[in-house]
Coordinates of C-alpha atoms in Angstrom, one line a residue:
Y26 CA -136.8 -76.7 113.2
E27 CA -134.6 -73.6 112.7
V28 CA -137.4 -71.4 113.9
L29 CA -137.3 -73.1 117.3
A30 CA -133.7 -71.8 117.8
F31 CA -135.1 -68.3 118.3
A32 CA -138.8 -69.0 119.1
L33 CA -137.9 -71.0 122.3
P34 CA -135.6 -68.4 123.8
I35 CA -138.3 -65.7 123.1
N36 CA -140.8 -67.9 125.0
L37 CA -138.4 -68.5 127.9
I38 CA -137.6 -64.7 128.1
Y39 CA -141.3 -63.9 128.1
K40 CA -142.1 -66.4 130.8
S41 CA -139.2 -65.3 133.0
M42 CA -140.1 -61.6 132.6
Y43 CA -143.8 -62.2 133.2
N44 CA -143.2 -64.3 136.3
E45 CA -140.7 -61.8 137.8
S46 CA -143.1 -58.9 137.3
E47 CA -146.0 -60.9 138.6
Q48 CA -144.1 -61.6 141.8
F49 CA -143.1 -58.0 142.0
F50 CA -146.7 -56.7 141.6
K51 CA -148.0 -59.3 144.1
S52 CA -145.4 -58.8 146.8
N53 CA -145.1 -55.0 146.6
Y54 CA -148.7 -54.0 145.7
D55 CA -150.9 -57.1 146.2
L56 CA -151.9 -56.8 142.5
I57 CA -151.6 -59.0 139.5
H58 CA -150.8 -58.4 135.9
S59 CA -154.4 -57.9 134.9
D60 CA -154.8 -55.1 137.5
I61 CA -151.6 -53.4 136.3
D62 CA -152.6 -53.8 132.7
V63 CA -155.9 -52.0 133.3
M64 CA -154.2 -49.2 135.3
A65 CA -151.5 -48.8 132.6
T66 CA -154.1 -48.6 129.9
L67 CA -155.8 -45.8 131.8
Y68 CA -152.4 -44.1 132.5
F69 CA -151.2 -44.2 128.9
N70 CA -154.6 -43.1 127.5
G71 CA -154.5 -40.0 129.7
N72 CA -158.3 -39.8 129.7
A73 CA -161.2 -41.5 131.3
L74 CA -162.5 -44.5 129.4
T75 CA -165.8 -46.4 129.3
P76 CA -165.6 -50.0 130.4
T77 CA -166.1 -51.1 126.8
E78 CA -163.2 -48.9 125.6
L79 CA -161.1 -50.1 128.5
Y80 CA -161.6 -53.8 127.9
S81 CA -161.0 -53.3 124.1
A82 CA -157.8 -51.4 124.8
A83 CA -156.6 -53.9 127.4
I84 CA -157.8 -57.0 125.4
F85 CA -160.0 -58.3 128.2
S86 CA -163.3 -60.0 128.5
S87 CA -166.1 -57.9 129.9
G88 CA -166.6 -60.4 132.8
G89 CA -162.9 -60.3 133.7
M90 CA -162.9 -56.5 133.5
T91 CA -165.8 -56.2 135.9
K92 CA -163.9 -58.1 138.5
V93 CA -160.6 -56.1 138.1
L94 CA -162.5 -52.8 138.1
K95 CA -164.3 -53.7 141.3
K96 CA -161.0 -54.6 143.0
L97 CA -159.2 -51.5 141.9
E98 CA -162.2 -49.3 142.9
E99 CA -162.3 -50.9 146.4
R100 CA -158.6 -50.1 146.7
E101 CA -159.3 -46.5 145.6
L102 CA -156.9 -46.8 142.6
I103 CA -159.6 -46.0 140.1
K104 CA -162.9 -44.1 140.2
R105 CA -166.0 -44.4 138.2
E106 CA -168.1 -41.4 137.3
A107 CA -171.2 -40.9 135.2
S108 CA -170.4 -39.5 131.7
A109 CA -171.5 -35.9 131.2
S110 CA -172.7 -36.7 127.7
D111 CA -174.5 -39.9 128.6
K112 CA -175.7 -40.5 132.2
R113 CA -176.2 -44.2 131.5
S114 CA -172.5 -44.6 130.7
M115 CA -169.7 -44.7 133.3
L116 CA -166.2 -43.3 132.8
I117 CA -163.3 -44.9 134.6
S118 CA -160.1 -43.0 135.5
L119 CA -157.1 -43.4 137.8
T120 CA -157.2 -41.7 141.2
I121 CA -154.1 -39.8 142.3
Q122 CA -153.1 -42.8 144.4
G123 CA -153.6 -45.1 141.3
R124 CA -151.5 -42.8 139.1
E125 CA -148.7 -42.7 141.7
L126 CA -148.8 -46.5 142.0
I127 CA -148.6 -47.2 138.3
E128 CA -145.8 -44.7 137.8
N129 CA -143.8 -46.3 140.6
C130 CA -144.5 -49.7 139.2
M131 CA -143.3 -48.7 135.7
I132 CA -140.1 -47.2 137.2
E133 CA -139.3 -50.3 139.2
I134 CA -140.1 -52.7 136.3
A135 CA -138.1 -50.6 133.9
K136 CA -135.1 -50.6 136.3
N137 CA -135.3 -54.4 136.6
K138 CA -135.6 -54.9 132.8
E139 CA -132.7 -52.5 132.2
K140 CA -130.5 -54.8 134.3
K141 CA -131.4 -57.7 132.1
F142 CA -130.8 -55.9 128.8
N143 CA -127.6 -54.1 129.8
I144 CA -125.6 -57.1 128.5
L145 CA -126.4 -55.7 125.0
T146 CA -124.7 -52.9 123.2
Q147 CA -126.7 -49.9 122.1
K148 CA -126.5 -51.2 118.6
E149 CA -127.7 -54.6 119.6
K150 CA -130.6 -53.1 121.5
E151 CA -131.6 -51.1 118.4
D152 CA -131.3 -54.2 116.2
L153 CA -133.4 -56.2 118.7
K154 CA -136.0 -53.6 118.9
N155 CA -136.3 -53.4 115.1
I156 CA -136.4 -57.2 114.8
L157 CA -139.1 -57.6 117.5
S158 CA -141.1 -54.8 116.0
K159 CA -141.0 -56.5 112.6
I160 CA -142.1 -59.9 114.1
T161 CA -144.8 -58.2 116.2
Y162 CA -146.4 -56.6 113.1
S163 CA -146.4 -59.9 111.3
F164 CA -148.9 -61.1 113.9
I165 CA -151.3 -58.3 113.2

């Protein structure tokens, strides 16, 4: 059971961080993780994406994606436009308001996470980053 000595803390850290950010998104923006995940995917991609590209990148089901996109479009955080190369295809991108919201979200979440990880030295942070990267790649 040695593996549980580090697997359980990782799970507890994940749950705590997820719940804190979920509460932050809900109370400050009336959004949930899936909404933020879609917006962050668009933000970090830098370009407009088709719904298929978006739900592949965000690891979503197409049905779940439709619901999220509708909500974000109604809130004017994203826009859908016909593709210039294929009129049957829609491209989804962030609006200015959506871009500003996701940038503010990331800044606030990063500040919160920084407080949690400030107990580590710079060397410990680097070691942890390397260890977590190695573990993450073992799942791929």
